[in-house]
GROMACS .gro file of C-alpha atoms in nm:
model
  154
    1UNK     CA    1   0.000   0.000   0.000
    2UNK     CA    2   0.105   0.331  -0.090
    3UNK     CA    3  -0.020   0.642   0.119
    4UNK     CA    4  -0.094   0.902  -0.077
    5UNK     CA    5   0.068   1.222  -0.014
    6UNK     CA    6  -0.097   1.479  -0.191
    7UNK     CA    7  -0.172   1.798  -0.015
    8UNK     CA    8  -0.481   1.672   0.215
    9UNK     CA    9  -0.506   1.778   0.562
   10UNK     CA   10  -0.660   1.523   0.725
   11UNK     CA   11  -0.893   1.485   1.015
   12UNK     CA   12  -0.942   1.315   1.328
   13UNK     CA   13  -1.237   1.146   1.219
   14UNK     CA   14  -1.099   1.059   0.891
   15UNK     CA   15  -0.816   0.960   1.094
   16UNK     CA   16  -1.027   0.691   1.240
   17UNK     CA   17  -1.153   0.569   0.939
   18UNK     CA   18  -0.817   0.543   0.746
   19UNK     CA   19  -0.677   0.361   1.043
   20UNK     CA   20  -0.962   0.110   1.058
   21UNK     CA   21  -0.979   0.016   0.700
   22UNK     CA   22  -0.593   0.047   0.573
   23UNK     CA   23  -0.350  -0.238   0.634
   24UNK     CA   24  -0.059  -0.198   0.937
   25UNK     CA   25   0.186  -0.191   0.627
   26UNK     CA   26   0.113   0.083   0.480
   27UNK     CA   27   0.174   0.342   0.864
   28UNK     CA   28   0.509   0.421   0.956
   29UNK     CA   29   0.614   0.368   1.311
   30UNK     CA   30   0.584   0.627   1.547
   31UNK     CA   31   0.787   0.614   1.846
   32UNK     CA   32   0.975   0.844   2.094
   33UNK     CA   33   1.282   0.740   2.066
   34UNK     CA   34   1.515   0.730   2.388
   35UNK     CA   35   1.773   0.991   2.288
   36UNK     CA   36   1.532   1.217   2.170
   37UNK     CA   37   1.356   1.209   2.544
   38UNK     CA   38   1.662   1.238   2.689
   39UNK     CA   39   1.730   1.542   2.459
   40UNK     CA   40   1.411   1.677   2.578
   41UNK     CA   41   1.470   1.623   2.928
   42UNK     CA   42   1.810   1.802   2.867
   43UNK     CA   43   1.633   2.103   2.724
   44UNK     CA   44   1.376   2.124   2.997
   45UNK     CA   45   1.633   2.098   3.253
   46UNK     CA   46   1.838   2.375   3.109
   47UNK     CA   47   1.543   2.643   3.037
   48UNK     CA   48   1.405   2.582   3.440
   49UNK     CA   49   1.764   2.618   3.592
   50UNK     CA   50   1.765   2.969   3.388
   51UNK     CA   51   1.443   3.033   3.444
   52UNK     CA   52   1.308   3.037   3.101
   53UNK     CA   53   0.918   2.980   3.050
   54UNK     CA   54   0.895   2.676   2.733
   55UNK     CA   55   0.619   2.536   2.526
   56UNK     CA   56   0.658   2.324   2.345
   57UNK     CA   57   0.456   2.379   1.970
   58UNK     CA   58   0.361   2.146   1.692
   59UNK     CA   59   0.246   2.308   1.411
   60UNK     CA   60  -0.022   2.198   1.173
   61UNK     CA   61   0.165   1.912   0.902
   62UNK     CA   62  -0.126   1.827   0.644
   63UNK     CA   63  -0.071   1.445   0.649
   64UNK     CA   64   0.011   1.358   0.972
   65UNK     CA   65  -0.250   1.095   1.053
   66UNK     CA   66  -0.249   0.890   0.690
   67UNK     CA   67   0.142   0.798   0.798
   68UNK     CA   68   0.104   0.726   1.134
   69UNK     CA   69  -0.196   0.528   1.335
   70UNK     CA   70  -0.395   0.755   1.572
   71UNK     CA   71  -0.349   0.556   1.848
   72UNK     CA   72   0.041   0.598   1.831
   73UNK     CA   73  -0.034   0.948   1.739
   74UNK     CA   74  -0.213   0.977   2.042
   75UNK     CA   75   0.035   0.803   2.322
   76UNK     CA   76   0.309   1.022   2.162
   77UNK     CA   77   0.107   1.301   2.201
   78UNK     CA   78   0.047   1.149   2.600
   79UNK     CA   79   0.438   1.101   2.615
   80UNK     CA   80   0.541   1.412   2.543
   81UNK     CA   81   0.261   1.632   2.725
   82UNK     CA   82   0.410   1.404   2.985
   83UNK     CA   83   0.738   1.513   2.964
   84UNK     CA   84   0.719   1.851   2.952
   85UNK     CA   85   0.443   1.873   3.212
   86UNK     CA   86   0.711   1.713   3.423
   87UNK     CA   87   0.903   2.039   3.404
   88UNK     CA   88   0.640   2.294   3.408
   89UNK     CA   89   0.583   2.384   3.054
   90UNK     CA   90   0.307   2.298   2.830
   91UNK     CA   91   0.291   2.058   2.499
   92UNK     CA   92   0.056   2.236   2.256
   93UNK     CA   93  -0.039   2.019   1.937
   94UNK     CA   94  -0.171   2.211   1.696
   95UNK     CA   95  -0.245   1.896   1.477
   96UNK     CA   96  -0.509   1.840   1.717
   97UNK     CA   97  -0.703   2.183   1.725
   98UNK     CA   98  -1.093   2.183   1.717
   99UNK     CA   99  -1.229   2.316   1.326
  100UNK     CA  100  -1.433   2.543   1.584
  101UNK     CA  101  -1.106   2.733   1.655
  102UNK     CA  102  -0.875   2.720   1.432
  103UNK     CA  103  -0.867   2.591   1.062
  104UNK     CA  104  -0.646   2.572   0.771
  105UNK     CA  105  -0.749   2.442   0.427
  106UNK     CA  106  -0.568   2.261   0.164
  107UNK     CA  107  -0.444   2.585  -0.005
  108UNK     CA  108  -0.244   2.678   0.301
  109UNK     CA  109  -0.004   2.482   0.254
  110UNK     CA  110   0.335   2.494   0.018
  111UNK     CA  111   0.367   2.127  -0.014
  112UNK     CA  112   0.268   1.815   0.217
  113UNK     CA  113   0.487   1.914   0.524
  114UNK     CA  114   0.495   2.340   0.523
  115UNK     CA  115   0.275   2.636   0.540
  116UNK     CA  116   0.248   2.872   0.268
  117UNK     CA  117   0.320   3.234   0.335
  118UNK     CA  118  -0.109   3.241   0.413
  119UNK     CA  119  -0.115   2.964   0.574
  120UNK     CA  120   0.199   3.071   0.827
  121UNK     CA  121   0.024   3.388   0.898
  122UNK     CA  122  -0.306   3.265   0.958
  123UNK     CA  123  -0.135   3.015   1.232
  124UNK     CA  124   0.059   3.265   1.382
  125UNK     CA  125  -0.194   3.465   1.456
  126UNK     CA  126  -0.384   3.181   1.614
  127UNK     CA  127  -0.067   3.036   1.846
  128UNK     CA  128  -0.022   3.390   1.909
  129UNK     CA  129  -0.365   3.458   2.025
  130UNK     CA  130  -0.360   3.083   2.206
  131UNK     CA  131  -0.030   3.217   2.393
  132UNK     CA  132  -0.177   3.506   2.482
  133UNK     CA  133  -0.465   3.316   2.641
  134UNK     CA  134  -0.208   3.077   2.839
  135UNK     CA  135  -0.047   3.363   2.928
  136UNK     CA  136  -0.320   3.518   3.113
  137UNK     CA  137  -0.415   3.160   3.236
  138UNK     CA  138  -0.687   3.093   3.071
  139UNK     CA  139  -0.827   2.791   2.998
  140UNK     CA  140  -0.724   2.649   2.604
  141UNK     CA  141  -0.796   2.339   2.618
  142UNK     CA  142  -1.110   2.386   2.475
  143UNK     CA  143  -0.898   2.435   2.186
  144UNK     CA  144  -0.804   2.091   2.108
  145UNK     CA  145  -0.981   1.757   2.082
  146UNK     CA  146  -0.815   1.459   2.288
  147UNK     CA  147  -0.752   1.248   1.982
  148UNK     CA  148  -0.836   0.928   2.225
  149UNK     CA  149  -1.178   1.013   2.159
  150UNK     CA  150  -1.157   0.916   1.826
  151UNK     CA  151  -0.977   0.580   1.871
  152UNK     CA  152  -1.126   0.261   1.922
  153UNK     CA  153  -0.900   0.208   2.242
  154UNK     CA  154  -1.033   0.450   2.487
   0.00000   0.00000   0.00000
């Protein structure tokens, strides 16, 4: 099976579907790797000794769920909140972000892994309104769905 990697970006829900009906073959493995947590852990470390505030950002990638099964998507996504929440700072995965807040369409993006020059300023202006909002302590995570919702395993 090949996945198909036009410019598609691609849902929870869809997510769901894909992951239900296409073969384990055809989804890459997703894993945190043990140097790259220890990396992490490294960088954490560093910006609380010197007292710098982190979070942690994943911006929107088109494809992200037809390469990788949502349930691995999804402890990843546990691993790393995980991690950083260990240190103080927040994991914000803007792959996950309700249509009700924030939205991109197909044009926004320059290929299958980059936003166009609309499509970057249309997300900046969102993280930089969601910052804001975290800033001031107030609540965002009405901005994202828990993708475990949309899993079978739940």
């Amino acid at each position: 099976g090949v996945v198909d990697q036009s410019i598609h970006f691609i849902t929870l829900r869809e997510a769901a579907t894909w992951d239900a009906e296409v073969p384990d073959l055809t989804f890459h493995n997703l894993e945190l790797k043990r140097d790259n947590e220890k990396i992490l852990q490294e960088i954490c470390a560093f910006c609380k000794e010197n007292g710098i505030e982190l979070t942690a950002v994943v911006v929107p990638y088109p494809n992200y769920l037809n390469i990788y099964r949502l349930t691995d998507y999804a402890m990843i996504r546990d691993a790393l909140t995980e991690l950083f929440d260990a240190y103080g700072f927040s994991y914000l995965d803007f792959n996950l972000t309700r249509e009700s807040a924030f939205s991109l369409s197909d044009t926004d993006f320059q290929d299958v892994g980059h936003l166009n020059s609309s499509g970057a300023k249309k997300f900046s202006r969102f993280l930089g309104a969601t910052l804001k909002r975290q800033e001031e302590e107030e609540v965002i995570s009405d901005l994202f769905y828990d993708p475990w919702d949309f899993t079978e395993i739940n």
